[in-house]
């Protein structure tokens, strides 16, 4: 079972940067069910909350895709400098 660090509610935008699939999940970890199985490369996402999955050390961001709220791995995104 994963344990998560306290969340941050700082909001910012990221862009998907991955040649493979990035998924929207029900919770902040790969062990959660997929809500959206494919988010295209270069898609802009607005992150409303972040946390770190202590099991694998990955950062996760809460966002909306196609009207569904869920979590994406921030390892597959980039944030414009200065934001």
PDB file of N, CA, C and O in Angstrom:
ATOM      1  N   UNK A   1       0.836  -1.174   0.000  1.00  0.00           N
ATOM      2  CA  UNK A   1       0.000   0.000   0.000  1.00  0.00           C
ATOM      3  C   UNK A   1       0.885   1.242   0.000  1.00  0.00           C
ATOM      4  O   UNK A   1       1.779   1.373   0.830  1.00  0.00           O
ATOM      5  N   UNK A   2       0.596   2.129  -0.901  1.00  0.00           N
ATOM      6  CA  UNK A   2       1.380   3.359  -1.014  1.00  0.00           C
ATOM      7  C   UNK A   2       0.956   4.363   0.050  1.00  0.00           C
ATOM      8  O   UNK A   2      -0.194   4.417   0.447  1.00  0.00           O
ATOM      9  N   UNK A   3       1.908   5.128   0.500  1.00  0.00           N
ATOM     10  CA  UNK A   3       1.653   6.224   1.422  1.00  0.00           C
ATOM     11  C   UNK A   3       2.039   7.496   0.683  1.00  0.00           C
ATOM     12  O   UNK A   3       3.038   7.541  -0.023  1.00  0.00           O
ATOM     13  N   UNK A   4       1.251   8.542   0.841  1.00  0.00           N
ATOM     14  CA  UNK A   4       1.483   9.764   0.094  1.00  0.00           C
ATOM     15  C   UNK A   4       1.902  10.891   1.010  1.00  0.00           C
ATOM     16  O   UNK A   4       1.443  10.991   2.139  1.00  0.00           O
ATOM     17  N   UNK A   5       2.790  11.731   0.500  1.00  0.00           N
ATOM     18  CA  UNK A   5       3.179  12.916   1.257  1.00  0.00           C
ATOM     19  C   UNK A   5       2.021  13.895   1.222  1.00  0.00           C
ATOM     20  O   UNK A   5       1.151  13.803   0.357  1.00  0.00           O
ATOM     21  N   UNK A   6       1.988  14.834   2.134  1.00  0.00           N
ATOM     22  CA  UNK A   6       0.911  15.831   2.099  1.00  0.00           C
ATOM     23  C   UNK A   6       0.864  16.528   0.749  1.00  0.00           C
ATOM     24  O   UNK A   6       1.886  16.783   0.130  1.00  0.00           O
ATOM     25  N   UNK A   7      -0.326  16.816   0.315  1.00  0.00           N
ATOM     26  CA  UNK A   7      -0.528  17.447  -0.987  1.00  0.00           C
ATOM     27  C   UNK A   7      -0.223  18.933  -0.953  1.00  0.00           C
ATOM     28  O   UNK A   7      -0.358  19.583   0.071  1.00  0.00           O
ATOM     29  N   UNK A   8       0.163  19.431  -2.108  1.00  0.00           N
ATOM     30  CA  UNK A   8       0.320  20.857  -2.325  1.00  0.00           C
ATOM     31  C   UNK A   8      -0.807  21.297  -3.245  1.00  0.00           C
ATOM     32  O   UNK A   8      -1.141  20.597  -4.189  1.00  0.00           O
ATOM     33  N   UNK A   9      -1.399  22.444  -2.968  1.00  0.00           N
ATOM     34  CA  UNK A   9      -2.504  22.912  -3.796  1.00  0.00           C
ATOM     35  C   UNK A   9      -2.106  24.034  -4.744  1.00  0.00           C
ATOM     36  O   UNK A   9      -2.960  24.691  -5.308  1.00  0.00           O
ATOM     37  N   UNK A  10      -0.801  24.246  -4.924  1.00  0.00           N
ATOM     38  CA  UNK A  10      -0.356  25.251  -5.891  1.00  0.00           C
ATOM     39  C   UNK A  10      -0.796  24.831  -7.291  1.00  0.00           C
ATOM     40  O   UNK A  10      -0.607  23.684  -7.684  1.00  0.00           O
ATOM     41  N   UNK A  11      -1.411  25.736  -8.031  1.00  0.00           N
ATOM     42  CA  UNK A  11      -1.901  25.417  -9.370  1.00  0.00           C
ATOM     43  C   UNK A  11      -0.929  25.902 -10.433  1.00  0.00           C
ATOM     44  O   UNK A  11      -0.333  26.968 -10.294  1.00  0.00           O
ATOM     45  N   UNK A  12      -0.787  25.108 -11.487  1.00  0.00           N
ATOM     46  CA  UNK A  12       0.079  25.461 -12.613  1.00  0.00           C
ATOM     47  C   UNK A  12      -0.274  24.587 -13.807  1.00  0.00           C
ATOM     48  O   UNK A  12      -1.014  23.621 -13.680  1.00  0.00           O
ATOM     49  N   UNK A  13       0.267  24.938 -14.972  1.00  0.00           N
ATOM     50  CA  UNK A  13       0.016  24.193 -16.207  1.00  0.00           C
ATOM     51  C   UNK A  13       1.240  23.389 -16.597  1.00  0.00           C
ATOM     52  O   UNK A  13       2.376  23.830 -16.384  1.00  0.00           O
ATOM     53  N   UNK A  14       0.999  22.221 -17.159  1.00  0.00           N
ATOM     54  CA  UNK A  14       2.060  21.370 -17.692  1.00  0.00           C
ATOM     55  C   UNK A  14       1.655  20.914 -19.087  1.00  0.00           C
ATOM     56  O   UNK A  14       0.499  21.024 -19.475  1.00  0.00           O
ATOM     57  N   UNK A  15       2.620  20.380 -19.817  1.00  0.00           N
ATOM     58  CA  UNK A  15       2.374  19.808 -21.139  1.00  0.00           C
ATOM     59  C   UNK A  15       2.872  18.374 -21.139  1.00  0.00           C
ATOM     60  O   UNK A  15       3.966  18.095 -20.639  1.00  0.00           O
ATOM     61  N   UNK A  16       2.056  17.481 -21.685  1.00  0.00           N
ATOM     62  CA  UNK A  16       2.444  16.076 -21.785  1.00  0.00           C
ATOM     63  C   UNK A  16       3.633  15.962 -22.724  1.00  0.00           C
ATOM     64  O   UNK A  16       3.616  16.501 -23.828  1.00  0.00           O
ATOM     65  N   UNK A  17       4.670  15.267 -22.285  1.00  0.00           N
ATOM     66  CA  UNK A  17       5.846  15.030 -23.112  1.00  0.00           C
ATOM     67  C   UNK A  17       6.204  13.551 -22.989  1.00  0.00           C
ATOM     68  O   UNK A  17       6.999  13.149 -22.149  1.00  0.00           O
ATOM     69  N   UNK A  18       5.582  12.762 -23.852  1.00  0.00           N
ATOM     70  CA  UNK A  18       5.767  11.318 -23.793  1.00  0.00           C
ATOM     71  C   UNK A  18       5.388  10.732 -25.148  1.00  0.00           C
ATOM     72  O   UNK A  18       4.337  11.049 -25.675  1.00  0.00           O
ATOM     73  N   UNK A  19       6.220   9.875 -25.677  1.00  0.00           N
ATOM     74  CA  UNK A  19       5.921   9.265 -26.973  1.00  0.00           C
ATOM     75  C   UNK A  19       4.977   8.073 -26.824  1.00  0.00           C
ATOM     76  O   UNK A  19       4.494   7.537 -27.803  1.00  0.00           O
ATOM     77  N   UNK A  20       4.724   7.671 -25.595  1.00  0.00           N
ATOM     78  CA  UNK A  20       3.823   6.561 -25.319  1.00  0.00           C
ATOM     79  C   UNK A  20       2.576   7.115 -24.626  1.00  0.00           C
ATOM     80  O   UNK A  20       2.335   8.311 -24.631  1.00  0.00           O
ATOM     81  N   UNK A  21       1.798   6.238 -24.030  1.00  0.00           N
ATOM     82  CA  UNK A  21       0.576   6.673 -23.351  1.00  0.00           C
ATOM     83  C   UNK A  21       0.859   7.256 -21.973  1.00  0.00           C
ATOM     84  O   UNK A  21       1.675   6.738 -21.234  1.00  0.00           O
ATOM     85  N   UNK A  22       0.185   8.337 -21.657  1.00  0.00           N
ATOM     86  CA  UNK A  22       0.096   8.816 -20.280  1.00  0.00           C
ATOM     87  C   UNK A  22      -1.367   8.637 -19.904  1.00  0.00           C
ATOM     88  O   UNK A  22      -2.255   8.856 -20.726  1.00  0.00           O
ATOM     89  N   UNK A  23      -1.617   8.180 -18.693  1.00  0.00           N
ATOM     90  CA  UNK A  23      -2.970   7.811 -18.289  1.00  0.00           C
ATOM     91  C   UNK A  23      -3.470   8.710 -17.166  1.00  0.00           C
ATOM     92  O   UNK A  23      -2.706   9.121 -16.305  1.00  0.00           O
ATOM     93  N   UNK A  24      -4.775   8.954 -17.174  1.00  0.00           N
ATOM     94  CA  UNK A  24      -5.446   9.609 -16.056  1.00  0.00           C
ATOM     95  C   UNK A  24      -5.938   8.492 -15.149  1.00  0.00           C
ATOM     96  O   UNK A  24      -6.608   7.563 -15.607  1.00  0.00           O
ATOM     97  N   UNK A  25      -5.590   8.554 -13.867  1.00  0.00           N
ATOM     98  CA  UNK A  25      -5.941   7.489 -12.917  1.00  0.00           C
ATOM     99  C   UNK A  25      -6.814   8.028 -11.785  1.00  0.00           C
ATOM    100  O   UNK A  25      -6.817   9.208 -11.503  1.00  0.00           O
ATOM    101  N   UNK A  26      -7.535   7.116 -11.132  1.00  0.00           N
ATOM    102  CA  UNK A  26      -8.431   7.483 -10.025  1.00  0.00           C
ATOM    103  C   UNK A  26      -7.685   8.049  -8.826  1.00  0.00           C
ATOM    104  O   UNK A  26      -8.243   8.813  -8.048  1.00  0.00           O
ATOM    105  N   UNK A  27      -6.447   7.659  -8.646  1.00  0.00           N
ATOM    106  CA  UNK A  27      -5.647   8.123  -7.517  1.00  0.00           C
ATOM    107  C   UNK A  27      -4.207   8.331  -7.943  1.00  0.00           C
ATOM    108  O   UNK A  27      -3.828   7.990  -9.068  1.00  0.00           O
ATOM    109  N   UNK A  28      -3.382   8.867  -7.045  1.00  0.00           N
ATOM    110  CA  UNK A  28      -1.999   9.206  -7.384  1.00  0.00           C
ATOM    111  C   UNK A  28      -1.040   8.018  -7.313  1.00  0.00           C
ATOM    112  O   UNK A  28      -0.177   7.934  -6.447  1.00  0.00           O
ATOM    113  N   UNK A  29      -1.200   7.088  -8.249  1.00  0.00           N
ATOM    114  CA  UNK A  29      -0.319   5.927  -8.314  1.00  0.00           C
ATOM    115  C   UNK A  29      -0.729   4.985  -9.424  1.00  0.00           C
ATOM    116  O   UNK A  29      -1.905   4.941  -9.817  1.00  0.00           O
ATOM    117  N   UNK A  30       0.235   4.229  -9.931  1.00  0.00           N
ATOM    118  CA  UNK A  30      -0.034   3.298 -11.030  1.00  0.00           C
ATOM    119  C   UNK A  30      -0.962   2.160 -10.610  1.00  0.00           C
ATOM    120  O   UNK A  30      -1.538   1.489 -11.459  1.00  0.00           O
ATOM    121  N   UNK A  31      -1.122   1.962  -9.309  1.00  0.00           N
ATOM    122  CA  UNK A  31      -1.996   0.894  -8.833  1.00  0.00           C
ATOM    123  C   UNK A  31      -3.485   1.249  -8.914  1.00  0.00           C
ATOM    124  O   UNK A  31      -4.345   0.406  -8.736  1.00  0.00           O
ATOM    125  N   UNK A  32      -3.798   2.509  -9.209  1.00  0.00           N
ATOM    126  CA  UNK A  32      -5.187   2.935  -9.335  1.00  0.00           C
ATOM    127  C   UNK A  32      -5.719   2.676 -10.737  1.00  0.00           C
ATOM    128  O   UNK A  32      -4.965   2.695 -11.714  1.00  0.00           O
ATOM    129  N   UNK A  33      -7.040   2.472 -10.834  1.00  0.00           N
ATOM    130  CA  UNK A  33      -7.693   2.223 -12.122  1.00  0.00           C
ATOM    131  C   UNK A  33      -7.522   3.415 -13.055  1.00  0.00           C
ATOM    132  O   UNK A  33      -7.478   4.565 -12.616  1.00  0.00           O
ATOM    133  N   UNK A  34      -7.471   3.107 -14.358  1.00  0.00           N
ATOM    134  CA  UNK A  34      -7.408   4.141 -15.387  1.00  0.00           C
ATOM    135  C   UNK A  34      -8.788   4.736 -15.622  1.00  0.00           C
ATOM    136  O   UNK A  34      -9.775   4.010 -15.690  1.00  0.00           O
ATOM    137  N   UNK A  35      -8.853   6.059 -15.748  1.00  0.00           N
ATOM    138  CA  UNK A  35     -10.074   6.735 -16.164  1.00  0.00           C
ATOM    139  C   UNK A  35     -10.004   7.060 -17.652  1.00  0.00           C
ATOM    140  O   UNK A  35     -10.988   6.970 -18.363  1.00  0.00           O
ATOM    141  N   UNK A  36      -8.824   7.473 -18.095  1.00  0.00           N
ATOM    142  CA  UNK A  36      -8.552   7.754 -19.508  1.00  0.00           C
ATOM    143  C   UNK A  36      -7.241   7.046 -19.831  1.00  0.00           C
ATOM    144  O   UNK A  36      -6.233   7.258 -19.161  1.00  0.00           O
ATOM    145  N   UNK A  37      -7.266   6.168 -20.842  1.00  0.00           N
ATOM    146  CA  UNK A  37      -6.093   5.332 -21.106  1.00  0.00           C
ATOM    147  C   UNK A  37      -5.056   5.984 -22.017  1.00  0.00           C
ATOM    148  O   UNK A  37      -3.957   5.474 -22.140  1.00  0.00           O
ATOM    149  N   UNK A  38      -5.394   7.115 -22.633  1.00  0.00           N
ATOM    150  CA  UNK A  38      -4.426   7.738 -23.530  1.00  0.00           C
ATOM    151  C   UNK A  38      -4.636   9.247 -23.538  1.00  0.00           C
ATOM    152  O   UNK A  38      -5.708   9.725 -23.877  1.00  0.00           O
ATOM    153  N   UNK A  39      -3.613   9.985 -23.133  1.00  0.00           N
ATOM    154  CA  UNK A  39      -3.611  11.438 -23.246  1.00  0.00           C
ATOM    155  C   UNK A  39      -2.502  11.771 -24.239  1.00  0.00           C
ATOM    156  O   UNK A  39      -1.337  11.440 -24.003  1.00  0.00           O
ATOM    157  N   UNK A  40      -2.831  12.381 -25.376  1.00  0.00           N
ATOM    158  CA  UNK A  40      -1.838  12.610 -26.431  1.00  0.00           C
ATOM    159  C   UNK A  40      -0.666  13.498 -26.005  1.00  0.00           C
ATOM    160  O   UNK A  40      -0.805  14.378 -25.152  1.00  0.00           O
ATOM    161  N   UNK A  41       0.472  13.245 -26.639  1.00  0.00           N
ATOM    162  CA  UNK A  41       1.653  14.078 -26.477  1.00  0.00           C
ATOM    163  C   UNK A  41       1.308  15.528 -26.800  1.00  0.00           C
ATOM    164  O   UNK A  41       0.490  15.798 -27.676  1.00  0.00           O
ATOM    165  N   UNK A  42       1.906  16.465 -26.070  1.00  0.00           N
ATOM    166  CA  UNK A  42       1.730  17.914 -26.231  1.00  0.00           C
ATOM    167  C   UNK A  42       0.374  18.419 -25.744  1.00  0.00           C
ATOM    168  O   UNK A  42       0.033  19.583 -25.971  1.00  0.00           O
ATOM    169  N   UNK A  43      -0.411  17.580 -25.044  1.00  0.00           N
ATOM    170  CA  UNK A  43      -1.662  18.037 -24.441  1.00  0.00           C
ATOM    171  C   UNK A  43      -1.334  18.916 -23.236  1.00  0.00           C
ATOM    172  O   UNK A  43      -0.490  18.567 -22.413  1.00  0.00           O
ATOM    173  N   UNK A  44      -1.998  20.063 -23.123  1.00  0.00           N
ATOM    174  CA  UNK A  44      -1.830  20.937 -21.962  1.00  0.00           C
ATOM    175  C   UNK A  44      -2.785  20.499 -20.860  1.00  0.00           C
ATOM    176  O   UNK A  44      -3.952  20.203 -21.128  1.00  0.00           O
ATOM    177  N   UNK A  45      -2.269  20.446 -19.632  1.00  0.00           N
ATOM    178  CA  UNK A  45      -3.070  20.058 -18.477  1.00  0.00           C
ATOM    179  C   UNK A  45      -2.910  21.107 -17.387  1.00  0.00           C
ATOM    180  O   UNK A  45      -1.817  21.625 -17.171  1.00  0.00           O
ATOM    181  N   UNK A  46      -3.999  21.403 -16.686  1.00  0.00           N
ATOM    182  CA  UNK A  46      -3.956  22.326 -15.558  1.00  0.00           C
ATOM    183  C   UNK A  46      -3.916  21.489 -14.275  1.00  0.00           C
ATOM    184  O   UNK A  46      -4.853  20.743 -13.977  1.00  0.00           O
ATOM    185  N   UNK A  47      -2.819  21.594 -13.523  1.00  0.00           N
ATOM    186  CA  UNK A  47      -2.631  20.825 -12.301  1.00  0.00           C
ATOM    187  C   UNK A  47      -3.170  21.637 -11.125  1.00  0.00           C
ATOM    188  O   UNK A  47      -2.803  22.802 -10.948  1.00  0.00           O
ATOM    189  N   UNK A  48      -4.043  21.010 -10.322  1.00  0.00           N
ATOM    190  CA  UNK A  48      -4.662  21.711  -9.193  1.00  0.00           C
ATOM    191  C   UNK A  48      -4.139  21.249  -7.840  1.00  0.00           C
ATOM    192  O   UNK A  48      -4.373  21.912  -6.832  1.00  0.00           O
ATOM    193  N   UNK A  49      -3.439  20.121  -7.821  1.00  0.00           N
ATOM    194  CA  UNK A  49      -2.904  19.581  -6.571  1.00  0.00           C
ATOM    195  C   UNK A  49      -1.785  18.613  -6.922  1.00  0.00           C
ATOM    196  O   UNK A  49      -1.836  17.968  -7.969  1.00  0.00           O
ATOM    197  N   UNK A  50      -0.779  18.508  -6.074  1.00  0.00           N
ATOM    198  CA  UNK A  50       0.305  17.553  -6.310  1.00  0.00           C
ATOM    199  C   UNK A  50       0.588  16.750  -5.047  1.00  0.00           C
ATOM    200  O   UNK A  50       0.305  17.196  -3.932  1.00  0.00           O
ATOM    201  N   UNK A  51       1.152  15.556  -5.248  1.00  0.00           N
ATOM    202  CA  UNK A  51       1.580  14.718  -4.141  1.00  0.00           C
ATOM    203  C   UNK A  51       2.685  13.793  -4.636  1.00  0.00           C
ATOM    204  O   UNK A  51       2.883  13.654  -5.840  1.00  0.00           O
ATOM    205  N   UNK A  52       3.392  13.183  -3.715  1.00  0.00           N
ATOM    206  CA  UNK A  52       4.438  12.212  -4.046  1.00  0.00           C
ATOM    207  C   UNK A  52       3.978  10.845  -3.543  1.00  0.00           C
ATOM    208  O   UNK A  52       3.584  10.711  -2.378  1.00  0.00           O
ATOM    209  N   UNK A  53       4.026   9.847  -4.403  1.00  0.00           N
ATOM    210  CA  UNK A  53       3.715   8.477  -4.015  1.00  0.00           C
ATOM    211  C   UNK A  53       4.958   7.933  -3.311  1.00  0.00           C
ATOM    212  O   UNK A  53       5.998   7.755  -3.940  1.00  0.00           O
ATOM    213  N   UNK A  54       4.877   7.681  -2.010  1.00  0.00           N
ATOM    214  CA  UNK A  54       6.069   7.269  -1.251  1.00  0.00           C
ATOM    215  C   UNK A  54       6.513   5.854  -1.592  1.00  0.00           C
ATOM    216  O   UNK A  54       7.643   5.480  -1.332  1.00  0.00           O
ATOM    217  N   UNK A  55       5.650   5.070  -2.219  1.00  0.00           N
ATOM    218  CA  UNK A  55       6.015   3.715  -2.615  1.00  0.00           C
ATOM    219  C   UNK A  55       7.043   3.731  -3.743  1.00  0.00           C
ATOM    220  O   UNK A  55       8.030   3.011  -3.713  1.00  0.00           O
ATOM    221  N   UNK A  56       6.810   4.581  -4.762  1.00  0.00           N
ATOM    222  CA  UNK A  56       7.738   4.621  -5.899  1.00  0.00           C
ATOM    223  C   UNK A  56       8.438   5.971  -6.063  1.00  0.00           C
ATOM    224  O   UNK A  56       9.268   6.134  -6.949  1.00  0.00           O
ATOM    225  N   UNK A  57       8.096   6.951  -5.225  1.00  0.00           N
ATOM    226  CA  UNK A  57       8.760   8.250  -5.263  1.00  0.00           C
ATOM    227  C   UNK A  57       8.342   9.153  -6.406  1.00  0.00           C
ATOM    228  O   UNK A  57       8.926  10.209  -6.606  1.00  0.00           O
ATOM    229  N   UNK A  58       7.328   8.771  -7.148  1.00  0.00           N
ATOM    230  CA  UNK A  58       6.901   9.572  -8.304  1.00  0.00           C
ATOM    231  C   UNK A  58       5.975  10.713  -7.901  1.00  0.00           C
ATOM    232  O   UNK A  58       5.094  10.537  -7.069  1.00  0.00           O
ATOM    233  N   UNK A  59       6.143  11.876  -8.552  1.00  0.00           N
ATOM    234  CA  UNK A  59       5.216  12.983  -8.328  1.00  0.00           C
ATOM    235  C   UNK A  59       3.955  12.800  -9.184  1.00  0.00           C
ATOM    236  O   UNK A  59       4.038  12.375 -10.339  1.00  0.00           O
ATOM    237  N   UNK A  60       2.815  13.125  -8.602  1.00  0.00           N
ATOM    238  CA  UNK A  60       1.529  13.005  -9.291  1.00  0.00           C
ATOM    239  C   UNK A  60       0.786  14.325  -9.195  1.00  0.00           C
ATOM    240  O   UNK A  60       0.896  15.041  -8.199  1.00  0.00           O
ATOM    241  N   UNK A  61       0.033  14.665 -10.249  1.00  0.00           N
ATOM    242  CA  UNK A  61      -0.744  15.893 -10.272  1.00  0.00           C
ATOM    243  C   UNK A  61      -2.208  15.609 -10.549  1.00  0.00           C
ATOM    244  O   UNK A  61      -2.539  14.783 -11.394  1.00  0.00           O
ATOM    245  N   UNK A  62      -3.080  16.298  -9.819  1.00  0.00           N
ATOM    246  CA  UNK A  62      -4.524  16.169 -10.030  1.00  0.00           C
ATOM    247  C   UNK A  62      -4.934  17.129 -11.141  1.00  0.00           C
ATOM    248  O   UNK A  62      -4.518  18.299 -11.170  1.00  0.00           O
ATOM    249  N   UNK A  63      -5.757  16.641 -12.064  1.00  0.00           N
ATOM    250  CA  UNK A  63      -6.171  17.442 -13.212  1.00  0.00           C
ATOM    251  C   UNK A  63      -7.506  16.924 -13.745  1.00  0.00           C
ATOM    252  O   UNK A  63      -8.055  15.950 -13.229  1.00  0.00           O
ATOM    253  N   UNK A  64      -8.011  17.570 -14.782  1.00  0.00           N
ATOM    254  CA  UNK A  64      -9.218  17.136 -15.479  1.00  0.00           C
ATOM    255  C   UNK A  64      -8.874  16.796 -16.918  1.00  0.00           C
ATOM    256  O   UNK A  64      -8.136  17.534 -17.568  1.00  0.00           O
ATOM    257  N   UNK A  65      -9.426  15.693 -17.418  1.00  0.00           N
ATOM    258  CA  UNK A  65      -9.300  15.303 -18.824  1.00  0.00           C
ATOM    259  C   UNK A  65     -10.670  14.812 -19.276  1.00  0.00           C
ATOM    260  O   UNK A  65     -11.263  13.943 -18.635  1.00  0.00           O
ATOM    261  N   UNK A  66     -11.177  15.383 -20.346  1.00  0.00           N
ATOM    262  CA  UNK A  66     -12.488  14.996 -20.879  1.00  0.00           C
ATOM    263  C   UNK A  66     -13.577  15.047 -19.811  1.00  0.00           C
ATOM    264  O   UNK A  66     -14.452  14.190 -19.751  1.00  0.00           O
ATOM    265  N   UNK A  67     -13.504  16.049 -18.932  1.00  0.00           N
ATOM    266  CA  UNK A  67     -14.508  16.211 -17.891  1.00  0.00           C
ATOM    267  C   UNK A  67     -14.350  15.293 -16.692  1.00  0.00           C
ATOM    268  O   UNK A  67     -15.161  15.325 -15.775  1.00  0.00           O
ATOM    269  N   UNK A  68     -13.311  14.458 -16.682  1.00  0.00           N
ATOM    270  CA  UNK A  68     -13.064  13.538 -15.572  1.00  0.00           C
ATOM    271  C   UNK A  68     -11.904  14.041 -14.733  1.00  0.00           C
ATOM    272  O   UNK A  68     -10.862  14.413 -15.264  1.00  0.00           O
ATOM    273  N   UNK A  69     -12.081  14.036 -13.409  1.00  0.00           N
ATOM    274  CA  UNK A  69     -11.001  14.430 -12.514  1.00  0.00           C
ATOM    275  C   UNK A  69     -10.201  13.201 -12.110  1.00  0.00           C
ATOM    276  O   UNK A  69     -10.764  12.164 -11.772  1.00  0.00           O
ATOM    277  N   UNK A  70      -8.882  13.324 -12.173  1.00  0.00           N
ATOM    278  CA  UNK A  70      -8.021  12.217 -11.782  1.00  0.00           C
ATOM    279  C   UNK A  70      -6.588  12.689 -11.633  1.00  0.00           C
ATOM    280  O   UNK A  70      -6.322  13.889 -11.526  1.00  0.00           O
ATOM    281  N   UNK A  71      -5.656  11.733 -11.655  1.00  0.00           N
ATOM    282  CA  UNK A  71      -4.243  11.999 -11.401  1.00  0.00           C
ATOM    283  C   UNK A  71      -3.385  11.518 -12.564  1.00  0.00           C
ATOM    284  O   UNK A  71      -3.659  10.470 -13.136  1.00  0.00           O
ATOM    285  N   UNK A  72      -2.334  12.290 -12.881  1.00  0.00           N
ATOM    286  CA  UNK A  72      -1.355  11.905 -13.893  1.00  0.00           C
ATOM    287  C   UNK A  72       0.035  11.914 -13.270  1.00  0.00           C
ATOM    288  O   UNK A  72       0.320  12.712 -12.364  1.00  0.00           O
ATOM    289  N   UNK A  73       0.901  11.039 -13.768  1.00  0.00           N
ATOM    290  CA  UNK A  73       2.298  11.049 -13.339  1.00  0.00           C
ATOM    291  C   UNK A  73       2.973  12.271 -13.940  1.00  0.00           C
ATOM    292  O   UNK A  73       2.973  12.459 -15.157  1.00  0.00           O
ATOM    293  N   UNK A  74       3.553  13.099 -13.096  1.00  0.00           N
ATOM    294  CA  UNK A  74       4.227  14.305 -13.586  1.00  0.00           C
ATOM    295  C   UNK A  74       5.589  13.993 -14.196  1.00  0.00           C
ATOM    296  O   UNK A  74       6.207  14.872 -14.799  1.00  0.00           O
ATOM    297  N   UNK A  75       6.037  12.743 -14.097  1.00  0.00           N
ATOM    298  CA  UNK A  75       7.291  12.347 -14.751  1.00  0.00           C
ATOM    299  C   UNK A  75       7.183  12.448 -16.265  1.00  0.00           C
ATOM    300  O   UNK A  75       8.205  12.503 -16.946  1.00  0.00           O
ATOM    301  N   UNK A  76       5.988  12.439 -16.803  1.00  0.00           N
ATOM    302  CA  UNK A  76       5.776  12.439 -18.250  1.00  0.00           C
ATOM    303  C   UNK A  76       5.271  13.784 -18.744  1.00  0.00           C
ATOM    304  O   UNK A  76       4.642  13.885 -19.787  1.00  0.00           O
ATOM    305  N   UNK A  77       5.533  14.844 -17.982  1.00  0.00           N
ATOM    306  CA  UNK A  77       5.101  16.188 -18.366  1.00  0.00           C
ATOM    307  C   UNK A  77       6.263  17.163 -18.190  1.00  0.00           C
ATOM    308  O   UNK A  77       7.261  16.843 -17.550  1.00  0.00           O
ATOM    309  N   UNK A  78       6.128  18.335 -18.761  1.00  0.00           N
ATOM    310  CA  UNK A  78       7.075  19.403 -18.477  1.00  0.00           C
ATOM    311  C   UNK A  78       6.323  20.678 -18.171  1.00  0.00           C
ATOM    312  O   UNK A  78       5.194  20.878 -18.619  1.00  0.00           O
ATOM    313  N   UNK A  79       6.967  21.517 -17.403  1.00  0.00           N
ATOM    314  CA  UNK A  79       6.397  22.782 -16.965  1.00  0.00           C
ATOM    315  C   UNK A  79       7.272  23.887 -17.525  1.00  0.00           C
ATOM    316  O   UNK A  79       8.496  23.828 -17.410  1.00  0.00           O
ATOM    317  N   UNK A  80       6.647  24.872 -18.147  1.00  0.00           N
ATOM    318  CA  UNK A  80       7.411  25.978 -18.732  1.00  0.00           C
ATOM    319  C   UNK A  80       8.220  26.678 -17.652  1.00  0.00           C
ATOM    320  O   UNK A  80       7.741  26.852 -16.528  1.00  0.00           O
ATOM    321  N   UNK A  81       9.457  27.048 -17.938  1.00  0.00           N
ATOM    322  CA  UNK A  81      10.305  27.738 -16.956  1.00  0.00           C
ATOM    323  C   UNK A  81       9.618  29.006 -16.440  1.00  0.00           C
ATOM    324  O   UNK A  81       8.951  29.714 -17.192  1.00  0.00           O
ATOM    325  N   UNK A  82       9.762  29.247 -15.147  1.00  0.00           N
ATOM    326  CA  UNK A  82       9.205  30.451 -14.549  1.00  0.00           C
ATOM    327  C   UNK A  82       7.787  30.316 -14.079  1.00  0.00           C
ATOM    328  O   UNK A  82       7.198  31.270 -13.592  1.00  0.00           O
ATOM    329  N   UNK A  83       7.205  29.128 -14.214  1.00  0.00           N
ATOM    330  CA  UNK A  83       5.814  28.943 -13.795  1.00  0.00           C
ATOM    331  C   UNK A  83       5.697  27.931 -12.695  1.00  0.00           C
ATOM    332  O   UNK A  83       6.398  27.036 -12.547  1.00  0.00           O
TER     333      UNK A  83
END
